[in-house]
């Protein structure tokens, strides 16, 4: 059964939130504290949902690093996609409803990229 230890899942969620906060702080438009908090919370929720889904589905075979994907596994990519999706929904339907879509998608892309990068090394 695929079930990483709880401390590793917790560490991954905390590191994902920190990386997302840093990535959003780098881009001047997304530097507002509410965007950083919402992006970090969305990424933690995405990380935990994805982990839960992998554990329920016994997704051990998704945690194999592929050289053709720059050493990423489908587990890593799934984390980034889930973080992108949840943060895009939180930004676009929530706090940034009146902002241009380009900015909302760019912020969500930063969240997804940071989550993928963290999951690559955790």
mmCIF file of C-alpha atoms in Angstrom:
data_model
loop_
_atom_site.group_PDB
_atom_site.id
_atom_site.type_symbol
_atom_site.label_atom_id
_atom_site.label_comp_id
_atom_site.label_asym_id
_atom_site.label_seq_id
_atom_site.Cartn_x
_atom_site.Cartn_y
_atom_site.Cartn_z
ATOM 1 C CA UNK A 1 0.000 0.000 0.000
ATOM 2 C CA UNK A 2 1.236 3.448 -0.933
ATOM 3 C CA UNK A 3 1.225 5.599 2.185
ATOM 4 C CA UNK A 4 4.071 8.007 2.890
ATOM 5 C CA UNK A 5 4.573 8.855 6.568
ATOM 6 C CA UNK A 6 2.424 11.643 7.993
ATOM 7 C CA UNK A 7 5.474 13.737 8.873
ATOM 8 C CA UNK A 8 6.584 13.705 5.231
ATOM 9 C CA UNK A 9 3.150 14.808 4.034
ATOM 10 C CA UNK A 10 3.096 17.580 6.642
ATOM 11 C CA UNK A 11 6.599 18.694 5.689
ATOM 12 C CA UNK A 12 5.638 18.731 2.019
ATOM 13 C CA UNK A 13 2.543 20.841 2.713
ATOM 14 C CA UNK A 14 4.501 23.366 4.800
ATOM 15 C CA UNK A 15 7.321 23.618 2.247
ATOM 16 C CA UNK A 16 4.794 24.001 -0.556
ATOM 17 C CA UNK A 17 3.101 26.897 1.246
ATOM 18 C CA UNK A 18 6.461 28.588 1.835
ATOM 19 C CA UNK A 19 7.590 28.147 -1.778
ATOM 20 C CA UNK A 20 4.273 29.437 -3.106
ATOM 21 C CA UNK A 21 4.453 32.475 -0.834
ATOM 22 C CA UNK A 22 7.966 33.183 -2.109
ATOM 23 C CA UNK A 23 6.992 32.708 -5.748
ATOM 24 C CA UNK A 24 4.010 35.020 -5.431
ATOM 25 C CA UNK A 25 6.117 37.613 -3.627
ATOM 26 C CA UNK A 26 8.609 37.689 -6.518
ATOM 27 C CA UNK A 27 6.013 38.864 -9.052
ATOM 28 C CA UNK A 28 5.124 42.466 -8.115
ATOM 29 C CA UNK A 29 1.429 42.242 -9.020
ATOM 30 C CA UNK A 30 0.810 39.256 -6.765
ATOM 31 C CA UNK A 31 2.713 40.723 -3.827
ATOM 32 C CA UNK A 32 -0.427 41.660 -1.896
ATOM 33 C CA UNK A 33 -0.674 39.746 1.389
ATOM 34 C CA UNK A 34 -4.188 38.447 0.655
ATOM 35 C CA UNK A 35 -3.020 36.886 -2.637
ATOM 36 C CA UNK A 36 -0.064 35.281 -0.935
ATOM 37 C CA UNK A 37 -2.253 33.838 1.832
ATOM 38 C CA UNK A 38 -4.917 32.575 -0.581
ATOM 39 C CA UNK A 39 -2.287 31.070 -2.905
ATOM 40 C CA UNK A 40 -0.508 29.349 -0.024
ATOM 41 C CA UNK A 41 -3.756 27.954 1.392
ATOM 42 C CA UNK A 42 -4.892 26.763 -2.036
ATOM 43 C CA UNK A 43 -1.554 25.024 -2.590
ATOM 44 C CA UNK A 44 -1.706 23.279 0.796
ATOM 45 C CA UNK A 45 -5.267 22.141 0.092
ATOM 46 C CA UNK A 46 -4.187 20.898 -3.349
ATOM 47 C CA UNK A 47 -1.172 19.083 -1.915
ATOM 48 C CA UNK A 48 -3.276 17.330 0.721
ATOM 49 C CA UNK A 49 -6.101 16.466 -1.704
ATOM 50 C CA UNK A 50 -3.651 15.028 -4.214
ATOM 51 C CA UNK A 51 -1.857 13.027 -1.524
ATOM 52 C CA UNK A 52 -5.170 11.716 -0.234
ATOM 53 C CA UNK A 53 -6.193 10.675 -3.723
ATOM 54 C CA UNK A 54 -2.890 8.906 -4.292
ATOM 55 C CA UNK A 55 -3.137 7.058 -1.000
ATOM 56 C CA UNK A 56 -6.733 5.978 -1.640
ATOM 57 C CA UNK A 57 -5.892 4.856 -5.192
ATOM 58 C CA UNK A 58 -2.617 3.181 -4.128
ATOM 59 C CA UNK A 59 -0.730 5.375 -6.598
ATOM 60 C CA UNK A 60 2.800 4.148 -5.891
ATOM 61 C CA UNK A 61 3.481 3.704 -9.594
ATOM 62 C CA UNK A 62 2.999 7.462 -10.163
ATOM 63 C CA UNK A 63 6.061 8.224 -8.031
ATOM 64 C CA UNK A 64 8.626 7.144 -10.616
ATOM 65 C CA UNK A 65 10.957 9.845 -11.919
ATOM 66 C CA UNK A 66 11.062 10.051 -15.708
ATOM 67 C CA UNK A 67 14.231 11.376 -17.374
ATOM 68 C CA UNK A 68 12.215 12.646 -20.348
ATOM 69 C CA UNK A 69 10.210 14.884 -18.015
ATOM 70 C CA UNK A 70 13.284 16.527 -16.460
ATOM 71 C CA UNK A 71 13.240 14.010 -13.636
ATOM 72 C CA UNK A 72 9.644 14.760 -12.677
ATOM 73 C CA UNK A 73 7.186 12.040 -11.826
ATOM 74 C CA UNK A 74 3.488 12.095 -12.583
ATOM 75 C CA UNK A 75 2.974 12.531 -8.849
ATOM 76 C CA UNK A 76 4.994 15.780 -8.968
ATOM 77 C CA UNK A 77 3.151 17.038 -12.024
ATOM 78 C CA UNK A 78 -0.217 16.158 -10.489
ATOM 79 C CA UNK A 79 0.584 18.253 -7.441
ATOM 80 C CA UNK A 80 1.354 21.254 -9.636
ATOM 81 C CA UNK A 81 -1.749 20.805 -11.762
ATOM 82 C CA UNK A 82 -3.958 20.485 -8.687
ATOM 83 C CA UNK A 83 -2.344 23.562 -7.092
ATOM 84 C CA UNK A 84 -2.811 25.524 -10.331
ATOM 85 C CA UNK A 85 -6.470 24.502 -10.532
ATOM 86 C CA UNK A 86 -7.381 25.297 -6.937
ATOM 87 C CA UNK A 87 -5.499 28.592 -6.898
ATOM 88 C CA UNK A 88 -6.981 29.671 -10.254
ATOM 89 C CA UNK A 89 -10.449 28.986 -8.863
ATOM 90 C CA UNK A 90 -9.667 30.814 -5.617
ATOM 91 C CA UNK A 91 -8.205 33.809 -7.432
ATOM 92 C CA UNK A 92 -10.586 33.973 -10.382
ATOM 93 C CA UNK A 93 -13.830 33.269 -8.558
ATOM 94 C CA UNK A 94 -12.796 34.821 -5.281
ATOM 95 C CA UNK A 95 -10.421 37.610 -4.424
ATOM 96 C CA UNK A 96 -9.409 38.675 -7.955
ATOM 97 C CA UNK A 97 -12.775 38.436 -9.689
ATOM 98 C CA UNK A 98 -12.419 41.900 -11.248
ATOM 99 C CA UNK A 99 -8.800 41.514 -12.357
ATOM 100 C CA UNK A 100 -7.691 40.621 -15.911
ATOM 101 C CA UNK A 101 -7.539 36.897 -16.593
ATOM 102 C CA UNK A 102 -3.884 37.131 -17.640
ATOM 103 C CA UNK A 103 -2.859 38.198 -14.148
ATOM 104 C CA UNK A 104 -5.025 35.608 -12.439
ATOM 105 C CA UNK A 105 -3.643 32.800 -14.619
ATOM 106 C CA UNK A 106 -0.067 34.014 -14.137
ATOM 107 C CA UNK A 107 -0.494 33.970 -10.364
ATOM 108 C CA UNK A 108 -2.013 30.485 -10.526
ATOM 109 C CA UNK A 109 0.838 29.338 -12.787
ATOM 110 C CA UNK A 110 3.372 30.561 -10.225
ATOM 111 C CA UNK A 111 1.539 28.580 -7.549
ATOM 112 C CA UNK A 112 1.524 25.444 -9.713
ATOM 113 C CA UNK A 113 5.197 25.757 -10.658
ATOM 114 C CA UNK A 114 6.274 26.253 -7.052
ATOM 115 C CA UNK A 115 4.201 23.275 -5.897
ATOM 116 C CA UNK A 116 5.690 21.076 -8.621
ATOM 117 C CA UNK A 117 9.219 22.153 -7.727
ATOM 118 C CA UNK A 118 8.727 21.407 -4.024
ATOM 119 C CA UNK A 119 7.125 18.041 -4.699
ATOM 120 C CA UNK A 120 10.033 17.132 -6.973
ATOM 121 C CA UNK A 121 12.408 17.217 -4.017
ATOM 122 C CA UNK A 122 10.123 16.033 -1.185
#
